[in-house]
Tab-separated table of C-alpha atoms and ligand atoms in Angstrom:
chain	number	residue	atom	x	y	z
A	127	MET	CA	92.652	122.695	176.952
A	128	LYS	CA	89.648	121.060	175.484
A	129	ARG	CA	90.648	122.138	172.018
A	130	LEU	CA	94.156	120.713	172.420
A	131	PHE	CA	92.695	117.442	173.575
A	132	ILE	CA	90.498	117.241	170.497
A	133	LEU	CA	93.476	118.027	168.235
A	134	VAL	CA	95.684	115.343	169.811
A	135	PHE	CA	92.850	112.830	169.613
A	136	PHE	CA	92.303	113.698	166.009
A	137	LEU	CA	95.963	113.330	165.044
A	138	ALA	CA	96.310	110.043	166.912
A	139	GLY	CA	93.266	108.607	165.115
A	140	TYR	CA	94.503	109.956	161.861
A	141	SER	CA	97.987	108.441	161.987
A	142	SER	CA	96.958	105.029	163.291
A	143	GLN	CA	94.316	104.856	160.572
A	144	ALA	CA	96.773	105.848	157.872
A	145	ALA	CA	99.229	103.140	158.790
A	146	ASP	CA	96.606	100.420	159.047
A	147	LEU	CA	96.007	99.617	155.401
A	148	ARG	CA	97.899	99.727	152.140
A	149	VAL	CA	96.081	99.974	148.870
A	150	GLY	CA	97.234	99.721	145.249
A	151	VAL	CA	95.062	100.366	142.212
A	152	ALA	CA	95.627	100.022	138.465
A	153	ARG	CA	93.678	99.777	135.229
A	154	LYS	CA	94.276	98.324	131.786
A	155	PRO	CA	92.153	98.669	128.640
A	156	ILE	CA	90.520	95.419	127.423
A	157	THR	CA	88.764	96.858	124.353
A	158	PRO	CA	88.897	94.219	121.591
A	159	ASP	CA	90.447	94.913	118.192
A	160	LEU	CA	87.612	95.691	115.796
A	161	PRO	CA	85.652	94.358	114.058
A	162	PHE	CA	84.559	92.015	116.864
A	163	TRP	CA	81.313	90.322	117.919
A	164	LEU	CA	79.562	91.752	120.934
A	165	SER	CA	77.773	89.594	123.441
A	166	GLY	CA	74.528	89.950	125.425
A	167	TYR	CA	71.795	89.835	122.748
A	168	ALA	CA	70.883	86.838	120.593
A	169	SER	CA	69.526	89.278	117.994
A	170	ARG	CA	72.943	90.629	117.060
A	171	ASP	CA	73.638	89.693	113.446
A	172	LYS	CA	76.946	91.425	112.700
A	173	PRO	CA	80.178	92.300	114.554
A	174	SER	CA	80.883	95.689	116.030
A	175	THR	CA	83.005	98.063	113.960
A	176	GLY	CA	83.354	100.976	116.358
A	177	ALA	CA	83.812	101.878	120.017
A	178	LEU	CA	82.302	104.748	122.017
A	179	HIS	CA	84.943	104.379	124.669
A	180	ASP	CA	87.469	101.867	126.050
A	181	LEU	CA	86.518	98.932	128.227
A	182	TRP	CA	88.705	98.297	131.283
A	183	ALA	CA	89.970	95.694	133.690
A	184	LYS	CA	90.664	97.465	137.007
A	185	ALA	CA	92.303	96.052	140.152
A	186	MET	CA	92.324	97.210	143.747
A	187	VAL	CA	94.573	95.463	146.278
A	188	ILE	CA	93.763	96.250	149.915
A	189	GLU	CA	96.153	94.807	152.473
A	190	GLU	CA	96.732	94.781	156.145
A	191	ASN	CA	99.910	92.701	155.720
A	192	SER	CA	101.167	90.177	153.180
A	193	LYS	CA	98.985	87.465	154.696
A	194	SER	CA	95.789	89.506	155.011
A	195	ARG	CA	94.693	91.151	151.820
A	196	ILE	CA	91.939	91.208	149.241
A	197	ILE	CA	92.394	91.672	145.545
A	198	ILE	CA	89.287	93.135	143.831
A	199	VAL	CA	89.087	93.108	140.057
A	200	THR	CA	86.306	94.724	138.033
A	201	THR	CA	85.813	94.246	134.319
A	202	ASP	CA	83.668	95.928	131.692
A	203	ILE	CA	82.427	92.716	130.105
A	204	LEU	CA	79.256	90.572	130.090
A	205	GLY	CA	80.662	87.960	132.435
A	206	LEU	CA	83.799	85.967	133.092
A	207	SER	CA	83.627	82.313	132.211
A	208	ARG	CA	84.735	79.653	134.730
A	209	GLU	CA	87.741	78.988	132.537
A	210	VAL	CA	89.013	82.630	132.714
A	211	SER	CA	88.138	82.936	136.385
A	212	GLU	CA	89.931	79.722	137.390
A	213	ASP	CA	92.915	80.501	135.211
A	214	VAL	CA	93.320	83.971	136.797
A	215	ALA	CA	92.754	82.591	140.308
A	216	ALA	CA	95.393	79.853	139.833
A	217	ARG	CA	97.938	82.363	138.623
A	218	ALA	CA	97.148	84.944	141.376
A	219	ILE	CA	97.368	82.272	144.035
A	220	SER	CA	100.817	81.119	142.879
A	221	ARG	CA	102.135	84.644	142.321
A	222	TYR	CA	100.966	86.152	145.596
A	223	GLY	CA	100.538	83.233	147.980
A	224	ILE	CA	96.892	84.188	148.510
A	225	ASP	CA	94.057	81.696	148.912
A	226	ARG	CA	91.001	81.697	146.635
A	227	SER	CA	88.938	83.792	149.038
A	228	GLN	CA	91.337	86.704	148.687
A	229	LEU	CA	90.558	87.311	145.001
A	230	LEU	CA	87.203	88.839	144.100
A	231	LEU	CA	86.367	89.032	140.376
A	232	ASN	CA	83.378	90.995	139.153
A	233	SER	CA	81.896	91.737	135.740
A	234	SER	CA	79.810	94.809	134.897
A	235	HIS	CA	77.554	92.740	132.628
A	236	THR	CA	77.678	95.307	129.852
A	237	HIS	CA	75.683	94.075	126.890
A	238	SER	CA	77.902	96.092	124.519
A	239	GLY	CA	81.118	94.276	125.315
A	240	PRO	CA	83.008	91.477	123.540
A	241	VAL	CA	81.988	87.840	123.181
A	242	ILE	CA	83.850	85.652	125.732
A	243	TRP	CA	84.244	82.400	123.764
A	244	PRO	CA	82.736	79.853	124.084
A	245	ALA	CA	80.438	81.256	126.836
A	246	LEU	CA	76.820	81.603	125.537
A	247	SER	CA	77.927	79.934	122.320
A	248	ILE	CA	74.322	78.800	121.812
A	249	ILE	CA	73.215	82.296	120.793
A	250	PHE	CA	75.960	82.809	118.219
A	251	ASP	CA	76.761	81.541	114.785
A	252	LEU	CA	80.377	82.661	114.536
A	253	SER	CA	82.555	81.813	111.570
A	254	PRO	CA	85.775	79.854	112.321
A	255	ALA	CA	87.763	83.065	111.930
A	256	ASP	CA	85.478	84.932	114.372
A	257	GLN	CA	85.690	82.004	116.814
A	258	GLU	CA	89.472	82.165	116.647
A	259	ALA	CA	89.461	85.938	117.308
A	260	ALA	CA	87.072	85.487	120.261
A	261	THR	CA	89.223	82.637	121.633
A	262	LEU	CA	92.388	84.760	121.428
A	263	TYR	CA	90.536	87.661	123.105
A	264	THR	CA	89.384	85.412	125.933
A	265	ARG	CA	92.905	84.100	126.551
A	266	ARG	CA	94.307	87.616	126.411
A	267	LEU	CA	91.614	88.755	128.875
A	268	ALA	CA	92.961	86.353	131.475
A	269	ASP	CA	96.475	87.674	130.860
A	270	ASN	CA	95.228	91.276	131.085
A	271	ILE	CA	93.577	90.607	134.432
A	272	VAL	CA	96.750	88.998	135.854
A	273	GLU	CA	98.790	91.941	134.526
A	274	VAL	CA	96.501	94.543	136.075
A	275	ILE	CA	96.756	92.754	139.406
A	276	ASP	CA	100.519	92.904	139.123
A	277	MET	CA	100.293	96.628	138.395
A	278	ALA	CA	98.055	97.285	141.418
A	279	MET	CA	100.428	95.207	143.645
A	280	ALA	CA	103.323	97.396	142.471
A	281	ASN	CA	101.326	100.526	143.480
A	282	LEU	CA	100.673	99.508	147.130
A	283	ALA	CA	100.960	102.527	149.483
A	284	PRO	CA	99.478	103.581	152.858
A	285	MET	CA	95.918	104.756	152.323
A	286	GLN	CA	92.782	105.663	154.272
A	287	LEU	CA	89.593	103.776	153.420
A	288	SER	CA	86.148	105.102	154.175
A	289	CYS	CA	82.653	104.323	152.980
A	290	GLY	CA	79.197	105.805	152.521
A	291	HIS	CA	76.005	105.358	150.562
A	292	GLY	CA	74.222	107.250	147.866
A	293	SER	CA	71.177	106.437	145.829
A	294	ALA	CA	70.265	106.361	142.145
A	295	GLY	CA	66.693	105.737	141.008
A	296	PHE	CA	66.926	104.486	137.371
A	297	ALA	CA	66.772	100.681	138.152
A	298	VAL	CA	63.328	99.135	137.848
A	299	ASN	CA	62.092	95.641	138.404
A	300	ARG	CA	61.717	94.153	134.906
A	301	ARG	CA	59.592	91.076	135.681
A	302	GLN	CA	56.128	92.197	134.534
A	303	PRO	CA	53.172	89.934	135.249
A	304	THR	CA	50.811	89.584	132.267
A	305	ASP	CA	48.042	87.204	131.083
A	306	LYS	CA	50.728	85.251	129.320
A	307	GLY	CA	52.889	84.955	132.459
A	308	MET	CA	55.987	86.873	133.445
A	309	VAL	CA	57.559	88.886	130.650
A	310	ILE	CA	60.513	91.200	130.526
A	311	GLY	CA	58.966	94.646	130.821
A	312	VAL	CA	58.564	97.210	133.578
A	313	ASN	CA	57.158	96.321	136.989
A	314	PRO	CA	57.130	99.507	139.102
A	315	GLY	CA	55.759	97.573	142.081
A	316	GLY	CA	58.475	94.879	142.025
A	317	PRO	CA	61.428	94.829	144.439
A	318	VAL	CA	64.394	97.105	143.713
A	319	ASP	CA	67.464	98.306	145.615
A	320	HIS	CA	68.618	101.793	144.715
A	321	ASP	CA	71.574	101.810	147.122
A	322	VAL	CA	74.900	103.051	145.800
A	323	PRO	CA	77.653	101.800	148.123
A	324	VAL	CA	80.849	103.877	147.882
A	325	LEU	CA	84.294	102.806	149.079
A	326	LYS	CA	86.744	105.755	149.038
A	327	VAL	CA	90.537	105.349	148.856
A	328	ALA	CA	92.594	108.444	149.778
A	329	GLU	CA	96.175	109.111	150.617
A	330	PRO	CA	96.924	109.933	154.312
A	331	GLY	CA	96.935	113.579	153.346
A	332	GLY	CA	93.448	113.266	151.971
A	333	LYS	CA	94.068	113.116	148.208
A	334	LEU	CA	91.527	110.950	146.441
A	335	ILE	CA	93.117	107.973	144.671
A	336	ALA	CA	90.241	105.654	143.806
A	337	VAL	CA	86.641	104.895	144.387
A	338	LEU	CA	84.823	101.564	144.243
A	339	PHE	CA	81.075	101.848	143.881
A	340	GLY	CA	78.206	99.534	143.149
A	341	TYR	CA	74.663	99.472	141.732
A	342	THR	CA	71.978	96.812	141.274
A	343	CYS	CA	70.800	96.881	137.675
A	344	HIS	CA	71.435	95.244	134.290
A	345	ASN	CA	73.772	97.089	131.971
A	346	THR	CA	71.263	96.905	129.181
A	347	THR	CA	70.310	100.499	128.506
A	348	SER	CA	71.258	100.313	124.836
A	349	ARG	CA	71.527	97.621	122.205
A	350	SER	CA	74.366	99.434	120.429
A	351	TYR	CA	76.749	97.887	118.002
A	352	GLN	CA	79.381	100.336	119.281
A	353	VAL	CA	81.552	98.887	122.021
A	354	ASN	CA	80.710	100.556	125.335
A	355	GLY	CA	80.330	99.802	129.027
A	356	ASP	CA	76.687	100.924	129.160
A	357	TYR	CA	75.641	103.065	132.166
A	358	ALA	CA	78.445	101.598	134.297
A	359	GLY	CA	81.054	102.472	131.672
A	360	PHE	CA	79.739	106.063	131.429
A	361	ALA	CA	79.566	106.418	135.224
A	362	GLN	CA	83.254	105.362	135.601
A	363	ILE	CA	84.368	107.741	132.840
A	364	GLU	CA	82.374	110.606	134.389
A	365	LEU	CA	83.898	110.012	137.833
A	366	GLU	CA	87.397	109.860	136.358
A	367	LYS	CA	86.675	113.179	134.561
A	368	LEU	CA	85.336	114.842	137.657
A	369	ASN	CA	88.372	113.718	139.718
A	370	PRO	CA	91.355	113.720	137.350
A	371	GLY	CA	93.933	110.972	138.081
A	372	ILE	CA	91.658	108.649	140.060
A	373	ILE	CA	90.522	105.156	139.175
A	374	ALA	CA	86.777	104.593	139.439
A	375	MET	CA	85.621	100.946	139.700
A	376	TYR	CA	82.092	99.736	139.174
A	377	MET	CA	80.877	96.549	140.913
A	378	SER	CA	77.581	94.873	139.850
A	379	GLY	CA	74.916	94.086	142.419
A	380	CYS	CA	72.221	91.383	142.173
A	381	GLY	CA	70.495	93.063	139.265
A	382	ALA	CA	69.411	90.009	137.262
A	383	ASP	CA	65.789	91.075	137.329
A	384	GLN	CA	66.504	94.824	137.172
A	385	ASN	CA	66.596	96.986	134.048
A	386	PRO	CA	67.482	100.607	133.566
A	387	ASN	CA	64.388	102.740	132.933
A	388	PRO	CA	63.948	104.299	130.458
A	389	ARG	CA	66.165	102.390	128.067
A	390	GLY	CA	66.842	101.931	124.371
A	391	THR	CA	69.575	104.381	123.370
A	392	VAL	CA	73.219	105.155	124.075
A	393	GLU	CA	72.208	108.667	125.132
A	394	LEU	CA	70.108	107.132	127.962
A	395	ALA	CA	73.028	104.935	129.011
A	396	ALA	CA	75.143	108.105	129.268
A	397	GLU	CA	72.380	109.814	131.242
A	398	HIS	CA	72.025	106.898	133.720
A	399	GLY	CA	75.798	106.850	134.020
A	400	LYS	CA	75.778	110.526	134.876
A	401	SER	CA	73.150	110.075	137.571
A	402	LEU	CA	75.056	107.182	139.091
A	403	ALA	CA	78.301	109.191	139.000
A	404	ASP	CA	76.510	112.148	140.677
A	405	ALA	CA	75.308	109.826	143.439
A	406	VAL	CA	78.923	108.644	143.989
A	407	GLN	CA	80.339	112.161	143.801
A	408	ASN	CA	77.868	113.489	146.358
A	409	THR	CA	78.627	110.620	148.676
A	410	LEU	CA	82.368	111.338	148.413
A	411	ALA	CA	81.685	114.983	149.376
A	412	GLY	CA	79.695	113.972	152.457
A	413	LYS	CA	80.651	112.463	155.782
A	414	LEU	CA	82.083	108.989	155.409
A	415	LYS	CA	82.741	106.207	157.925
A	416	PRO	CA	86.291	104.885	158.346
A	417	VAL	CA	86.883	101.303	157.043
A	418	ARG	CA	89.454	99.525	159.192
A	419	PRO	CA	91.219	96.183	159.305
A	420	PRO	CA	91.164	93.273	159.953
A	421	ILE	CA	90.228	91.993	156.550
A	422	ARG	CA	88.521	88.629	156.656
A	423	THR	CA	87.582	86.607	153.573
A	424	SER	CA	85.866	83.336	152.808
A	425	PHE	CA	85.005	81.397	149.646
A	426	THR	CA	83.097	78.193	149.074
A	427	THR	CA	80.750	76.496	146.594
A	428	ALA	CA	77.201	75.269	146.934
A	429	GLU	CA	76.020	72.162	145.173
A	430	LEU	CA	72.889	73.055	143.218
A	431	GLU	CA	70.526	70.766	141.390
A	432	PHE	CA	68.263	71.141	138.403
A	433	ALA	CA	64.590	70.275	138.463
A	434	PRO	CA	64.147	66.711	137.238
A	435	PHE	CA	64.306	66.383	133.462
A	436	ASN	CA	64.288	63.495	131.016
A	437	LEU	CA	66.006	62.918	127.709
A	438	GLU	CA	62.704	62.760	125.843
A	439	LYS	CA	62.437	66.538	126.023
A	440	PHE	CA	65.847	66.913	124.331
A	441	ARG	CA	64.986	64.280	121.699
A	442	ASP	CA	61.925	66.368	120.833
A	443	GLU	CA	63.814	69.608	120.859
A	444	ILE	CA	66.599	68.400	118.620
A	445	VAL	CA	64.123	67.800	115.784
A	446	GLY	CA	62.097	70.958	116.619
A	447	THR	CA	62.213	74.358	114.890
A	448	ASP	CA	63.817	76.425	117.635
A	449	ILE	CA	67.520	76.682	116.789
A	450	TYR	CA	68.528	77.603	120.351
A	451	LYS	CA	66.645	74.626	121.805
A	452	GLN	CA	68.188	72.393	119.130
A	453	ARG	CA	71.711	73.522	120.117
A	454	ARG	CA	70.998	73.004	123.802
A	455	ALA	CA	69.487	69.557	123.117
A	456	MET	CA	72.530	68.606	121.163
A	457	LEU	CA	74.835	69.582	124.068
A	458	MET	CA	72.636	67.639	126.549
A	459	LEU	CA	72.457	64.464	124.448
A	460	GLU	CA	76.147	64.524	123.654
A	461	ALA	CA	76.956	64.960	127.320
A	462	TYR	CA	74.640	62.024	128.167
A	463	ASN	CA	76.213	59.812	125.519
A	464	LYS	CA	79.636	60.501	126.903
A	465	GLY	CA	78.562	59.879	130.463
A	466	TRP	CA	79.120	63.476	131.660
A	467	ASP	CA	76.890	64.425	134.609
A	468	THR	CA	74.637	67.313	133.625
A	469	ARG	CA	72.655	67.221	136.884
A	470	ASP	CA	75.163	68.867	139.209
A	471	PHE	CA	76.081	72.514	139.375
A	472	LYS	CA	78.798	74.084	141.500
A	473	TYR	CA	77.974	77.597	142.676
A	474	PRO	CA	80.724	79.838	144.108
A	475	VAL	CA	79.933	82.255	146.958
A	476	GLN	CA	82.415	84.542	148.713
A	477	ALA	CA	82.447	87.085	151.558
A	478	VAL	CA	84.856	89.903	152.408
A	479	ARG	CA	84.611	91.813	155.613
A	480	PHE	CA	86.536	94.850	156.950
A	481	ASN	CA	86.244	94.852	160.719
A	482	ASN	CA	82.671	95.903	161.651
A	483	ASP	CA	82.750	98.579	158.985
A	484	PHE	CA	81.992	97.250	155.539
A	485	SER	CA	81.254	93.839	153.989
A	486	ILE	CA	80.777	92.480	150.495
A	487	LEU	CA	78.869	89.252	149.845
A	488	ALA	CA	80.080	88.215	146.362
A	489	MET	CA	77.759	85.847	144.549
A	490	SER	CA	78.378	84.343	141.139
A	491	GLY	CA	76.035	84.359	138.200
A	492	GLU	CA	73.075	86.575	137.375
A	493	VAL	CA	71.516	86.781	140.829
A	494	VAL	CA	67.968	88.111	141.335
A	495	ILE	CA	67.457	90.879	143.838
A	496	ASP	CA	65.691	88.734	146.408
A	497	TYR	CA	69.084	87.428	147.563
A	498	ALA	CA	70.398	90.899	148.198
A	499	ILE	CA	67.320	92.001	150.086
A	500	ALA	CA	67.357	88.858	152.234
A	501	ALA	CA	71.064	89.072	153.074
A	502	LYS	CA	70.854	92.736	154.003
A	503	LYS	CA	68.010	91.876	156.335
A	504	ARG	CA	69.851	88.975	157.923
A	505	TYR	CA	73.028	91.051	158.455
A	506	PRO	CA	71.681	94.488	159.291
A	507	GLY	CA	74.794	95.588	161.189
A	508	GLU	CA	77.271	94.641	158.475
A	509	ASN	CA	77.020	97.583	156.126
A	510	LEU	CA	76.666	94.960	153.406
A	511	PHE	CA	76.820	95.221	149.660
A	512	VAL	CA	75.618	92.093	147.895
A	513	ALA	CA	77.419	91.805	144.605
A	514	GLY	CA	76.293	89.538	141.775
A	515	TYR	CA	78.260	88.610	138.590
A	516	CYS	CA	81.256	87.675	140.718
A	517	THR	CA	83.779	84.840	140.047
A	518	GLU	CA	81.917	83.538	136.967
A	519	VAL	CA	78.687	84.140	135.132
A	520	GLN	CA	77.235	80.742	134.352
A	521	CYS	CA	73.481	81.480	134.247
A	522	TYR	CA	70.688	83.236	136.149
A	523	ILE	CA	70.297	82.429	139.835
A	524	PRO	CA	66.587	82.591	140.756
A	525	SER	CA	65.072	82.800	144.254
A	526	THR	CA	62.234	80.450	145.279
A	527	ARG	CA	59.727	83.227	144.476
A	528	VAL	CA	61.132	83.803	140.988
A	529	LEU	CA	61.338	80.073	140.328
A	530	ARG	CA	57.680	79.734	141.196
A	531	GLU	CA	56.641	82.706	139.140
A	532	GLY	CA	58.543	81.396	136.010
A	533	GLY	CA	59.536	83.522	132.983
A	534	TYR	CA	62.758	84.465	131.300
A	535	GLU	CA	65.235	84.466	134.182
A	536	PRO	CA	64.449	81.086	135.796
A	537	GLU	CA	63.343	79.207	132.625
A	538	GLU	CA	63.966	80.513	129.131
A	539	SER	CA	67.459	81.916	129.775
A	540	MET	CA	68.646	78.400	130.731
A	541	ILE	CA	68.345	77.443	127.070
A	542	TYR	CA	70.780	80.153	125.979
A	543	TYR	CA	73.136	79.243	128.830
A	544	GLY	CA	73.164	75.614	127.597
A	545	LEU	CA	71.820	74.185	130.820
A	546	PRO	CA	69.233	71.373	131.110
A	547	GLY	CA	66.389	73.441	132.523
A	548	PRO	CA	65.266	75.402	135.606
A	549	PHE	CA	66.958	74.873	138.964
A	550	ALA	CA	65.290	72.689	141.628
A	551	ASP	CA	62.981	74.119	144.269
A	552	ASN	CA	65.684	73.882	146.989
A	553	THR	CA	68.045	76.274	145.227
A	554	GLU	CA	67.563	79.317	147.442
A	555	GLU	CA	67.780	77.132	150.560
A	556	ARG	CA	71.089	75.637	149.454
A	557	ILE	CA	72.531	79.022	148.541
A	558	THR	CA	71.403	80.502	151.851
A	559	VAL	CA	73.283	77.719	153.689
A	560	VAL	CA	76.580	78.640	152.000
A	561	VAL	CA	75.931	82.382	152.384
A	562	SER	CA	75.579	81.804	156.127
A	563	PHE	CA	78.793	79.761	156.073
A	564	VAL	CA	80.952	82.351	154.315
A	565	MET	CA	79.493	85.239	156.324
A	566	LYS	CA	80.089	83.426	159.578
A	567	LYS	CA	83.674	82.687	158.596
A	568	THR	CA	84.310	86.363	158.244
A	569	GLY	CA	82.824	87.093	161.662
A	570	ALA	CA	79.668	88.730	160.366
A	571	ARG	CA	76.901	89.126	162.923
A	572	ARG	CA	73.370	88.024	162.025
A	573	SER	CA	70.215	89.740	163.168
A	574	GLY	CA	68.735	88.351	166.367
A	575	LYS	CA	65.560	87.241	164.611
B	795	LIG	ZN1	71.772	89.407	132.051
C-alpha cells in the first residue's frame, strides 16, 4: 500500500511538473569571416587568420504561457554594445510582445572573439576596410541573435527544469596589491566565487536537451590570434561532446576582477574548459532540485555619476604622449564642444526568478565580484546566480572597496572605454538600490538582517 502511494505521488508530481513549462533552445554560429580583428587586448597588432572552433549565439526560451516567459541569449563575444542590445531588444519586443525584462542577453567576454565596432574603438587603429568589415559583422550579429531567438521559439516544447551547483577552482582574484598600488596579477587571498550554477532542461521522459551553466572569471586564459571562446568556449564544446545533441550555454558571472590561473596558452584554456565541463557534468549526474513557475522578471536602470573631472585634464592629455589618453581626451572635448552630457551614465540591471527555486540577477558591464558576494548574502534563500556582462558591456563596474583601492578596473580601464574617469563614490550605493528594486519586483526574499 505504501509503495503504491509513493508511486502515485511520484507520477502526479511528474506530470504536473512536465506540463508546467515549455522550453525551446537553438544555436547559430557567429564566427566572423577571416581575416578579422579580434577584441580584448590593446596589444593586438594584426587581424586573426584562423579559428580553433566556432563562436555561437545560443537562445533558450522558457515559458509558462505566452505572457510569462524569459528569453535568455548567450554569445561567445567580448561584450554586446548598447546599440546591438537595444536593436535586438526592440525587435524581440515587437515580434513576441514581451517587455524588456523578459529578454536577458549575456556575453562570455572571450578575449579571442571579434571586434564589435565601434565599441572599445580607442584601443584599435583599424583601416577603413577593417572598420567596414567590423561594422557589417556587428549589424549581422544583431540579426543573428534575433534569428536564433526565432529558432528557439519554434522549438518550444514541454520540458522539466531542474538546477544544482558544482564548483571549479581555476578562477583567482587578479587584483594584486604591490608597492606601486594595485596591479593585475594573482591575489590568492582576494575574494573569489567558485560556484558553478547548473540549470538542466530535459524532456518529460528525462532526455537531456540543454544545460545553462555559469562561472565567475574572465575569459582571458590565452592571448591567441586564433578565434576561440577561451575556457567558456571549450567548456561548451566539451559538454556538447559528452552529451550528443544537447545545447550547452555559458553565462558569465561577475568576474571583472577574476582571472583564470594559470593562464597564457590555448592549452590552458582547453584545460580550464574541461574542468568547468566536468563540474557541470557531475552536477547533472547528481540530485537536482526542480525549477518551477511562476517566472517573474524585472528590468530597470540606475543613474550613475563619474567622480568630478575638469576639462583641463583632457586639454593636457590631448597634447600628451599616451595615444589612448589622447583619443579619450578628443572624445571628451568634442562631446563638450557639442554640448553632449558626459557626466551621466545609465546602468541596466535585471532580475529573473523562478518561483522560490532559482533566480538570476543580471548586471551589465564588467562587474567586480563584490556585487555577487553581497547579493548572495542579502538573498540567501533565492538560489541566486549573479551574472555580469549582461545587456551591454560599457565598462568596468567597481564596488566601493575597489574604487578606493584603485588600479586597472576602476581607473585605467576607463580610458580604453572612452569614459571621463572613475565612477563617483556613491556608485555601489546607487546600484544596490536598483538591485533591491528589481529583486523585490520578482518577489525575492531578503535576509532578515
Ligand atoms: Zn574584461
